[in-house]
Every structure is written in C-alpha cells, then in structure tokens.
mmCIF file of C-alpha atoms in Angstrom:
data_model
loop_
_atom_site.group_PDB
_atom_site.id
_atom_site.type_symbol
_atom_site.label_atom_id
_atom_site.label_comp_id
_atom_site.label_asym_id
_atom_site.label_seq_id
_atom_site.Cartn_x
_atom_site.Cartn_y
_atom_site.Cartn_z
ATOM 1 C CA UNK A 1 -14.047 -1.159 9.321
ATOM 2 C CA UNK A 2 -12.706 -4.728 9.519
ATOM 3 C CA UNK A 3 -9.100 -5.506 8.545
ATOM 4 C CA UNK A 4 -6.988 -8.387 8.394
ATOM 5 C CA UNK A 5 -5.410 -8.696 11.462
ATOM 6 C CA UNK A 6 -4.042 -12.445 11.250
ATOM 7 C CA UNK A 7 -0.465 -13.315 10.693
ATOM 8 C CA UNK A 8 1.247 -11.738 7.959
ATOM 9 C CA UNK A 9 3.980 -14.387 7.399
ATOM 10 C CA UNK A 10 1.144 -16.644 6.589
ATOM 11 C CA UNK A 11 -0.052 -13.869 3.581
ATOM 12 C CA UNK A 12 3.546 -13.251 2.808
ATOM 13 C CA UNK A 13 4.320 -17.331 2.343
ATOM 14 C CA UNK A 14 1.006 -17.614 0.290
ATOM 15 C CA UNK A 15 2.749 -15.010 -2.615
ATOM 16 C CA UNK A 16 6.657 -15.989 -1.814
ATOM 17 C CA UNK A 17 6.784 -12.217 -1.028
ATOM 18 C CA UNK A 18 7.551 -9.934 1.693
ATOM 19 C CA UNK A 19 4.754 -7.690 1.007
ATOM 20 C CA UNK A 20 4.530 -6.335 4.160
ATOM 21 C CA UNK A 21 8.074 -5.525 4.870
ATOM 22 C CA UNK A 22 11.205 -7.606 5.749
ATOM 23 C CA UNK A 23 10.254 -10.792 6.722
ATOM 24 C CA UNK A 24 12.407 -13.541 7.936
ATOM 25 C CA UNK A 25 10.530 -16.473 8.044
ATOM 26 C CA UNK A 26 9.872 -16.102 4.419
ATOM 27 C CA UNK A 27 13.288 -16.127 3.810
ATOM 28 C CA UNK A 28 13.321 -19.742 5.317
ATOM 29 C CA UNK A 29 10.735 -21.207 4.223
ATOM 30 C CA UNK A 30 9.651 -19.560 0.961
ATOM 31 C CA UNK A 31 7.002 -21.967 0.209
ATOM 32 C CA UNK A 32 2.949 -21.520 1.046
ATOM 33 C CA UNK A 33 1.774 -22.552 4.331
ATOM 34 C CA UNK A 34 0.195 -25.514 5.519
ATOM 35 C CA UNK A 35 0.733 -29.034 5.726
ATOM 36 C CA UNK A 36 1.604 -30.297 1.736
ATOM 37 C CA UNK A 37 2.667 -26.221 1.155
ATOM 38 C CA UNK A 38 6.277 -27.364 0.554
ATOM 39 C CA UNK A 39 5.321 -30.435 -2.022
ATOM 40 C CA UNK A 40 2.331 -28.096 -3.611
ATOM 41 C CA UNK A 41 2.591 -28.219 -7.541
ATOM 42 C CA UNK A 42 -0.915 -27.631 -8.606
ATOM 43 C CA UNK A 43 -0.818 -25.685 -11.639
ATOM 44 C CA UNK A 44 -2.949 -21.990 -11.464
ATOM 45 C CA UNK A 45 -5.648 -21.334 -13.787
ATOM 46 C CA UNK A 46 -5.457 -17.831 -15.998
ATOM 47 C CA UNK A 47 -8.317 -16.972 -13.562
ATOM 48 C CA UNK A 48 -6.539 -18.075 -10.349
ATOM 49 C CA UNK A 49 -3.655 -15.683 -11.485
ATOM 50 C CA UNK A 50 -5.135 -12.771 -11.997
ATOM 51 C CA UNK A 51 -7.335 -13.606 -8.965
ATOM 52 C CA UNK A 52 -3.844 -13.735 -7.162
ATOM 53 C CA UNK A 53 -2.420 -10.947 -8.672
ATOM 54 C CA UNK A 54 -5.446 -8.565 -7.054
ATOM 55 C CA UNK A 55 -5.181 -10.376 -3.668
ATOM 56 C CA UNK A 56 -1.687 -9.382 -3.262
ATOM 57 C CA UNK A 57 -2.233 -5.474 -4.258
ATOM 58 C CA UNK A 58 -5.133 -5.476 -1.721
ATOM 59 C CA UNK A 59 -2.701 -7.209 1.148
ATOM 60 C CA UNK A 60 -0.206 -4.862 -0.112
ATOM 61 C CA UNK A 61 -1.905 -1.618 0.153
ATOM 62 C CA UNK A 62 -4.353 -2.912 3.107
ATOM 63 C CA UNK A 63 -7.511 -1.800 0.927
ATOM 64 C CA UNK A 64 -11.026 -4.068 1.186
ATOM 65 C CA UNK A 65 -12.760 -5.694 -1.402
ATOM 66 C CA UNK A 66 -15.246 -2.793 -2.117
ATOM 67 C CA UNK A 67 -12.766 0.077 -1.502
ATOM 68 C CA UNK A 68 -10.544 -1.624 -4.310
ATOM 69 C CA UNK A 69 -13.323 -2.206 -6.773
ATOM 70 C CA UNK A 70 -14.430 1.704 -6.319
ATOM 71 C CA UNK A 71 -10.592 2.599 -7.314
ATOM 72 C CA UNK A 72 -10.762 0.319 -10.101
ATOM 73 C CA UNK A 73 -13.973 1.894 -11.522
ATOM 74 C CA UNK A 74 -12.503 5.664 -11.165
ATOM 75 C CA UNK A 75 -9.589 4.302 -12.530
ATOM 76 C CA UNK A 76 -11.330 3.450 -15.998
ATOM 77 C CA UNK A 77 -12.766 6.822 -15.723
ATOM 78 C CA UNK A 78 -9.700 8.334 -15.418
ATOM 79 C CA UNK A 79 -7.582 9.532 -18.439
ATOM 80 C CA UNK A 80 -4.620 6.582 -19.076
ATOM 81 C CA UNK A 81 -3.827 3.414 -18.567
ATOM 82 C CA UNK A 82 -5.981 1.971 -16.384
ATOM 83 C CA UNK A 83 -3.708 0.128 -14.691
ATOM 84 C CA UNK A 84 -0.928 2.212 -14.147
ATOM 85 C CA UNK A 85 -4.042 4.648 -13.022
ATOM 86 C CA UNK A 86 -5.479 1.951 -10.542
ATOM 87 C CA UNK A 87 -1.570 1.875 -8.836
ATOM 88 C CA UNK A 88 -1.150 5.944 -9.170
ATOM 89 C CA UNK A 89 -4.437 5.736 -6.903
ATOM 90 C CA UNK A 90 -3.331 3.499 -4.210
ATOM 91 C CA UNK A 91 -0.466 5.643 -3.555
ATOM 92 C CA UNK A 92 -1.914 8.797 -3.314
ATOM 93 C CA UNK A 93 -3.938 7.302 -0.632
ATOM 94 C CA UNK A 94 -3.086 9.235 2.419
ATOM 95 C CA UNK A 95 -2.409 6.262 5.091
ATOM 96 C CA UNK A 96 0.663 5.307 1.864
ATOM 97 C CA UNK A 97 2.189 8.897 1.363
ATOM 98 C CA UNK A 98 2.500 8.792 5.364
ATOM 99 C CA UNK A 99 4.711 5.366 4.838
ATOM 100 C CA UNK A 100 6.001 6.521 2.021
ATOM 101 C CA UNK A 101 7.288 9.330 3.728
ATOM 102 C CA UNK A 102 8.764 7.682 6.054
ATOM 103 C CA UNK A 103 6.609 8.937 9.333
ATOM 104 C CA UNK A 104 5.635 5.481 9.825
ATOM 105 C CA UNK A 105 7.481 1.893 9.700
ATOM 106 C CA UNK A 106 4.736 0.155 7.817
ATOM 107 C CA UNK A 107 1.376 0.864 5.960
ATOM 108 C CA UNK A 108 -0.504 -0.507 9.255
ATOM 109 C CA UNK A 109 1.255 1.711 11.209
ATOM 110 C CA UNK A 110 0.694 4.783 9.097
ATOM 111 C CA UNK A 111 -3.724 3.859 8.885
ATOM 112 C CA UNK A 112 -3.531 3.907 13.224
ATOM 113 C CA UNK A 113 -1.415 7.269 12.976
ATOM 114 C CA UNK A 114 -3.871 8.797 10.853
ATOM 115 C CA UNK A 115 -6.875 7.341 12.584
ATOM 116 C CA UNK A 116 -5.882 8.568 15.679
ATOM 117 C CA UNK A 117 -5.394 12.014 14.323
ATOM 118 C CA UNK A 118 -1.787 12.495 14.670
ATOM 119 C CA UNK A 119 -1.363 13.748 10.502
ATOM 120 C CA UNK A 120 -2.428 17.091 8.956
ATOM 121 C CA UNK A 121 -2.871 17.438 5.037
ATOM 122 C CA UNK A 122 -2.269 21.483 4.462
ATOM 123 C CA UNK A 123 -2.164 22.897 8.132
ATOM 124 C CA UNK A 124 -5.867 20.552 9.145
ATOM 125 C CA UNK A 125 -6.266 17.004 11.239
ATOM 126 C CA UNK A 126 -7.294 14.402 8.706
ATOM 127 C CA UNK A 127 -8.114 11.250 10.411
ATOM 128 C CA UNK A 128 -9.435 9.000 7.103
ATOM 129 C CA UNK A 129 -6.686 6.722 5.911
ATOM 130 C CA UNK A 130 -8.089 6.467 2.527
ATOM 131 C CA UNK A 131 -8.025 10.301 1.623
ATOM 132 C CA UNK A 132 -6.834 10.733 -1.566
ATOM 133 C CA UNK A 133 -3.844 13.391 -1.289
ATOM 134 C CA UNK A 134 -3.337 15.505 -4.581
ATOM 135 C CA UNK A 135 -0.409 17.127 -5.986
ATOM 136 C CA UNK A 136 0.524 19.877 -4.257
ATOM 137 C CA UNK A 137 -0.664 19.285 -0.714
ATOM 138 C CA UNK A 138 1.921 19.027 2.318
ATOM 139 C CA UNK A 139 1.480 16.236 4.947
ATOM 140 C CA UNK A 140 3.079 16.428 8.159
ATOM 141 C CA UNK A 141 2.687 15.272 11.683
ATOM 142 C CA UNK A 142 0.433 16.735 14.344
ATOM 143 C CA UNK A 143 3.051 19.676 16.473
ATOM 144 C CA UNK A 144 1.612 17.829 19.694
ATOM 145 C CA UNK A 145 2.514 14.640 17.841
ATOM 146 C CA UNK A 146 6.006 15.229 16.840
ATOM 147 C CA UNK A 147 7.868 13.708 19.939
ATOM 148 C CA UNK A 148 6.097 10.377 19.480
ATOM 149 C CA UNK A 149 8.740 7.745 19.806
ATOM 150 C CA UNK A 150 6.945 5.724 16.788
ATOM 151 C CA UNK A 151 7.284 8.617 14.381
ATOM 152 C CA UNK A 152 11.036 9.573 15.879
ATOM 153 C CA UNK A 153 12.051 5.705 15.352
ATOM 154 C CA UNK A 154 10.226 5.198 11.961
ATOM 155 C CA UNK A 155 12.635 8.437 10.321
ATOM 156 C CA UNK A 156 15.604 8.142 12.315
ATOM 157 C CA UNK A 157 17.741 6.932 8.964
ATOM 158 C CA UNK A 158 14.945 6.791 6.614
ATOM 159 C CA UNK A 159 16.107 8.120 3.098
ATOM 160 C CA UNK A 160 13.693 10.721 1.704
ATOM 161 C CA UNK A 161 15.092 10.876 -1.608
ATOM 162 C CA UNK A 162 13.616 7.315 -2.201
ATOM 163 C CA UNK A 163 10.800 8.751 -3.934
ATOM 164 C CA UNK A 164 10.655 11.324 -6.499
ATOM 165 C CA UNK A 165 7.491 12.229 -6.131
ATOM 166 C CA UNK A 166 7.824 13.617 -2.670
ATOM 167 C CA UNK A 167 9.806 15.999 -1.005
ATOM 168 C CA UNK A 168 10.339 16.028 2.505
ATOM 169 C CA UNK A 169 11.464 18.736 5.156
ATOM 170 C CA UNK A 170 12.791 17.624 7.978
ATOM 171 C CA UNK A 171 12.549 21.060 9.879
ATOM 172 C CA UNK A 172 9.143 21.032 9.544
ATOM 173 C CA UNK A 173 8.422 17.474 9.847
ATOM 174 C CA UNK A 174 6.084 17.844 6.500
ATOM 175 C CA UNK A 175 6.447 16.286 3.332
ATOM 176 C CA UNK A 176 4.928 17.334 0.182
ATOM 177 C CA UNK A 177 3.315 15.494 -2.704
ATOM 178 C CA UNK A 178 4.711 16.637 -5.713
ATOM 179 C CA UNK A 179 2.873 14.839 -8.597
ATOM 180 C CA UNK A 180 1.787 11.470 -9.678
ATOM 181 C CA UNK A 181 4.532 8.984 -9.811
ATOM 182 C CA UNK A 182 5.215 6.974 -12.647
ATOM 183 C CA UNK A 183 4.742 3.296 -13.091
ATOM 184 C CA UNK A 184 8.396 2.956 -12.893
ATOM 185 C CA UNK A 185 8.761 4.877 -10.001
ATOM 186 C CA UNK A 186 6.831 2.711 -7.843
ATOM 187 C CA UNK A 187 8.557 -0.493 -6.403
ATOM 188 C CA UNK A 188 5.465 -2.358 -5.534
ATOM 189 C CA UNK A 189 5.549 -6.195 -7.800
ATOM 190 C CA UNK A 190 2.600 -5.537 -8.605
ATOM 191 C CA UNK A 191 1.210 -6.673 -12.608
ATOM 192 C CA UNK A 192 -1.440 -4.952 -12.630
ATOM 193 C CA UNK A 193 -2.771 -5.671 -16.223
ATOM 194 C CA UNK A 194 -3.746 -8.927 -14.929
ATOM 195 C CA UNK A 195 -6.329 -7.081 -12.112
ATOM 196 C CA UNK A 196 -7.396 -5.320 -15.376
ATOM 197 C CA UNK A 197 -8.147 -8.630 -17.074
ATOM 198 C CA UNK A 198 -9.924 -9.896 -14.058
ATOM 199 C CA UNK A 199 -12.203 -7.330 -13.597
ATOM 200 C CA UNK A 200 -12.856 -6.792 -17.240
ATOM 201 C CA UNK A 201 -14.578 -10.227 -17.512
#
C-alpha cells in the first residue's frame, strides 16, 4: 500500500501546521517551502480551500485518496452530520486509537505496530491499520510485545485522561474504546464542512 514517505516538515510548512507532531522547523520558518514560499501571496480559490482543507485531514490521519473517499461515502450514509461523522470515522480507525492511546509516539508509528502484529482488539492479533474499532472493544499490546522499548518510551508520561472517550489500564497495558467522541472532543484543526463542500460538487 503506498504511503507518503517524504519529508514531513515540507507537508507541515505547506499548511503552517504541525500536523504530524512537534515540529521545529516550522516554528522557524512558518512559511511554505520552496524558493518564493516566504514572498508567496497568491490568493486561494473557494475550490483550492476546500481542496486544502481535505489534503491536510488525509496527511493528518495518513489515509489515501480512495480510503478517504470510501469514509466519506459511509459517512453520508451514516445517521448525523456528515462531517462530524467523516472525523468520528477517522478516529475510530484502529492504527489512531493505538496513538491515541498513547502505545505509540505518532500515527506512523502506531500503522508499523499494528502491521507487524504487535496490537490485539478483544484478546485477537489484528494486523490492518484501518480496522474500524467500535465502542466497547479493548485494544492492548501483544504480551510478547509489551517490553518493546518503542511502546515503553511512547507511555512513559503520556496522560491517558487526554481523551474521554478512552479509558486506559495500565496493568493490563489495554485501553478501551468507550464511545464516539464528540466534535469537540477531538483536537485535530480540521474544518471539515469544507471536505463536505468539496465532495458535494
């Protein structure tokens, strides 16, 4: 499955956001890349920001053009607002709730944990980053997995109460997904009435 693997500052300049985590040459030079990035004042179309507005929640949550068009189209399906639904689906993604959680130090992280079969969902090895996790279910980290330094560094410190809609138990190394979260609840800059828009052209 390919994946961007370029530089990230470069995606981060392009939106003036650290969308992938701390980031500090952003905090330098918050201006795009490239040559004339730092003297760029071309105005943006309506089309160019919406456009924008779905590039950055596909860098943000690491998803592919087709993978993010089939959440998009189960998220007009879906009872609510479409929007708030499309966002509600991208978290409950299970290579997120494994960030989220805190087992991993960054969404890229948490895809090559799962991939390499180092999560369970409910007590089974699932190695498919996008599997959607629903409320109720308990995610936790492999027992032959558990003394990985990368998990071990990635919680040491990590606040679990972050989130409401998990709850995590550091005994068992497990955290469980409680419900939905709200729009509010999630801390992703995301305006995602404006990836509505777009697609509903």
């Amino acid at each position: 499955m390919a994946r961007y693997i370029g530089p990230k500052t470069r995606i981060a300049r392009k939106f003036g956001e650290a969308i992938f985590g701390p980031d500090k040459v952003l905090s330098k030079r918050n201006f795009p890349p490239g040559q004339h990035g730092v003297n760029r004042r071309k105005k943006t179309s309506e089309y160019g920001i919406q456009l924008n507005e779905k590039q950055k929640a596909k860098y943000t949550y690491g998803v592919l053009e087709r993978q993010f068009r089939n959440l998009f189209e189960k998220a007009t399906r879906t009872k609510g607002i479409t929007g708030e639904v499309l966002l509600q689906l991208l978290e409950s993604r299970l290579d997120n709730v494994v960030f989220r959680l805190g087992i991993a130090p960054t969404r890229a992280a948490a895809r090559q944990l799962v991939s390499h079969k180092h999560i369970v969902v409910d007590g089974s090895v699932v190695n498919i980053p996008s599997y959607t996790i629903k409320p109720g279910q308990v995610i936790g980290v492999r027992e032959k997995s558990k003394s990985l330094e990368v998990v071990a560094d990635a919680l040491a410190g990590f606040n679990h109460s972050k989130y409401a809609w998990l709850e995590w138990d550091n005994t068992s190394m497990s955290g469980k997904f409680l419900h939905m979260p709200e729009r509010a609840d999630i801390p992703e800059n995301i305006k995602e009435q404006l990836i509505v828009e777009l697609y509903s052209k």
